[in-house]
Amino acid sequence: MTLATAADSASRLVRVLVLHGANLNMLGIRELGVYGKITLFQINRRLRSLGNDLGVDVVDFQSNHEGALIDRLHRAHKEEDGVVFNPGAFTHYSYALHDAVKSIRPPVVEVHLSDIRYRELWRRKSVIAPACIRQISGRGIESYLEGLRHVAGRIRGEC
Ligand code: DQA
């Protein structure tokens, strides 16, 4: 492996942060026709279980506050090897989150439950995606799971 990871220095499991932005704490209640009945708790549980299979330690964090998400990304620079990030509506206008993603060492995959390419015009553009290694959209929970597989592969130097 050529990539220096935080795991190398601490000789621990590869560690991935799953970061959820605005209103994602309301999954299971909000716009069921768009996002389905799945809750954030269930998403996090599935990701931890996939992490087990992949040998990845998955930690999660959700905030409705842009600054808290920026602070958590900065912390990931020291503490995690990769990030799976659903910024919620910040996706479409937060240049500060774009800059935060660009500021840190771990690769970031942007994910969305719904397919933002086929929704309202303002939702089609992500200002954060250009700072990420990949965007995965419109596959429900599978967007997150594929995001975790992809970032784990990148950390191992496989993609
Ligand atoms: C979302 C899509 C965003 O446009 C929206 O603001 C969200 C959720 C998704 O996962 O589909 O809050 O990121």
XYZ file of C-alpha atoms and ligand atoms in Angstrom:
172
model
C 0.000 0.000 0.000
C 1.409 3.405 -0.972
C -1.072 5.612 0.862
C -0.078 6.763 4.330
C -3.162 6.376 6.484
C -3.942 7.469 10.013
C -4.266 3.741 10.689
C -0.581 3.184 9.860
C 0.644 5.451 12.613
C -1.674 4.122 15.297
C -1.597 0.480 14.068
C -5.356 0.243 14.338
C -8.222 -0.582 11.988
C -8.868 1.679 9.029
C -11.393 4.194 10.243
C -14.107 5.881 8.153
C -16.325 8.777 9.200
C -19.914 8.787 7.943
C -21.005 12.396 8.090
C -24.641 13.439 7.754
C -25.719 17.045 7.224
C -28.878 19.071 7.564
C -32.250 17.423 8.233
C -30.945 13.869 7.924
C -31.842 13.310 11.585
C -35.451 13.574 10.340
C -35.250 10.516 8.059
C -38.180 8.217 8.719
C -40.383 11.284 9.292
C -39.534 13.758 6.516
C -40.826 13.407 2.916
C -41.409 9.661 3.036
C -42.228 9.626 -0.692
C -38.717 10.891 -1.475
C -36.530 9.332 1.203
C -38.575 6.301 2.318
C -39.114 5.087 5.859
C -35.504 4.316 6.700
C -34.141 6.131 9.748
C -30.656 7.509 10.316
C -30.202 4.965 13.101
C -30.900 2.112 10.657
C -28.531 3.578 8.052
C -25.742 3.885 10.602
C -26.336 0.326 11.835
C -26.117 -1.089 8.283
C -22.923 0.882 7.660
C -21.319 -0.405 10.855
C -22.226 -3.957 9.869
C -20.746 -3.496 6.359
C -17.708 -1.910 8.017
C -17.295 -5.122 10.053
C -17.276 -7.185 6.858
C -14.750 -4.830 5.235
C -12.507 -4.552 8.294
C -13.322 -0.868 8.639
C -14.172 0.918 11.854
C -17.193 3.150 11.036
C -17.972 6.216 13.135
C -20.912 8.525 12.441
C -21.826 12.128 13.121
C -24.853 14.242 12.161
C -25.341 17.977 12.458
C -27.730 20.605 11.143
C -24.988 23.236 11.505
C -22.497 24.051 8.771
C -19.745 25.021 11.230
C -20.102 21.778 13.193
C -19.715 19.804 9.941
C -16.617 21.839 9.042
C -15.130 21.217 12.495
C -15.837 17.488 12.214
C -14.154 17.349 8.773
C -11.088 19.077 10.237
C -11.019 16.503 13.018
C -11.242 13.737 10.403
C -7.950 15.032 9.000
C -6.268 13.640 12.114
C -8.593 10.832 13.136
C -10.019 9.104 10.064
C -8.754 7.600 6.822
C -11.815 8.338 4.696
C -15.192 10.050 4.801
C -18.647 9.228 3.393
C -20.534 12.515 3.354
C -24.193 13.353 2.761
C -24.255 17.140 3.212
C -28.079 17.393 2.789
C -29.102 20.766 1.341
C -25.635 22.217 2.086
C -24.646 20.240 -1.029
C -26.104 22.903 -3.239
C -24.577 26.087 -1.818
C -21.908 25.556 0.840
C -18.580 26.693 -0.570
C -17.294 26.527 3.014
C -17.906 22.758 3.070
C -16.273 22.440 -0.367
C -13.191 24.181 1.049
C -13.239 22.005 4.187
C -13.275 18.827 2.057
C -10.345 20.207 0.047
C -8.458 21.076 3.241
C -8.213 17.559 4.611
C -6.130 14.486 3.821
C -8.779 11.705 3.879
C -10.657 11.088 0.607
C -14.351 12.047 0.711
C -17.218 10.384 -1.207
C -20.412 12.442 -1.501
C -23.631 10.420 -1.247
C -27.350 11.114 -1.602
C -30.363 8.923 -0.965
C -32.451 10.602 -3.674
C -31.322 11.235 -7.238
C -30.461 14.922 -7.150
C -30.032 14.938 -10.956
C -33.759 14.470 -11.493
C -35.225 16.746 -8.835
C -35.679 20.554 -8.659
C -33.241 22.563 -10.817
C -31.511 24.062 -7.776
C -30.858 20.578 -6.421
C -29.088 19.305 -9.522
C -25.826 21.098 -8.810
C -23.448 20.085 -6.040
C -20.806 22.644 -5.135
C -19.109 20.035 -2.917
C -18.773 17.167 -5.428
C -15.796 18.720 -7.291
C -13.797 18.420 -4.050
C -14.772 14.741 -3.604
C -13.366 11.606 -5.209
C -16.855 10.447 -6.257
C -20.563 11.268 -6.005
C -23.165 8.503 -5.620
C -26.812 9.574 -5.844
C -30.281 8.093 -6.062
C -29.737 4.582 -4.706
C -31.267 4.982 -1.262
C -29.206 3.345 1.478
C -27.146 1.620 -1.240
C -25.615 5.066 -2.021
C -24.088 5.072 1.473
C -23.043 1.397 1.307
C -21.373 1.861 -2.082
C -19.770 5.053 -0.750
C -18.246 3.067 2.120
C -17.029 0.285 -0.223
C -15.503 2.868 -2.565
C -13.697 4.864 0.094
C -12.406 1.645 1.725
C -11.062 0.556 -1.674
C -9.384 3.937 -2.153
C -7.752 3.790 1.284
C -6.367 0.354 0.386
C -5.085 1.727 -2.909
C -7.416 -0.454 -4.989
C -9.170 2.360 -6.877
C -30.209 14.677 0.035
C -30.593 15.528 -1.176
C -30.559 17.003 -0.819
O -30.947 17.791 -1.941
C -31.531 17.285 0.306
O -31.464 18.653 0.670
C -31.342 16.392 1.469
C -31.071 14.980 1.240
C -30.327 13.160 -0.258
O -29.747 12.379 0.479
O -31.024 12.775 -1.195
O -31.486 16.810 2.621
O -28.850 14.942 0.344
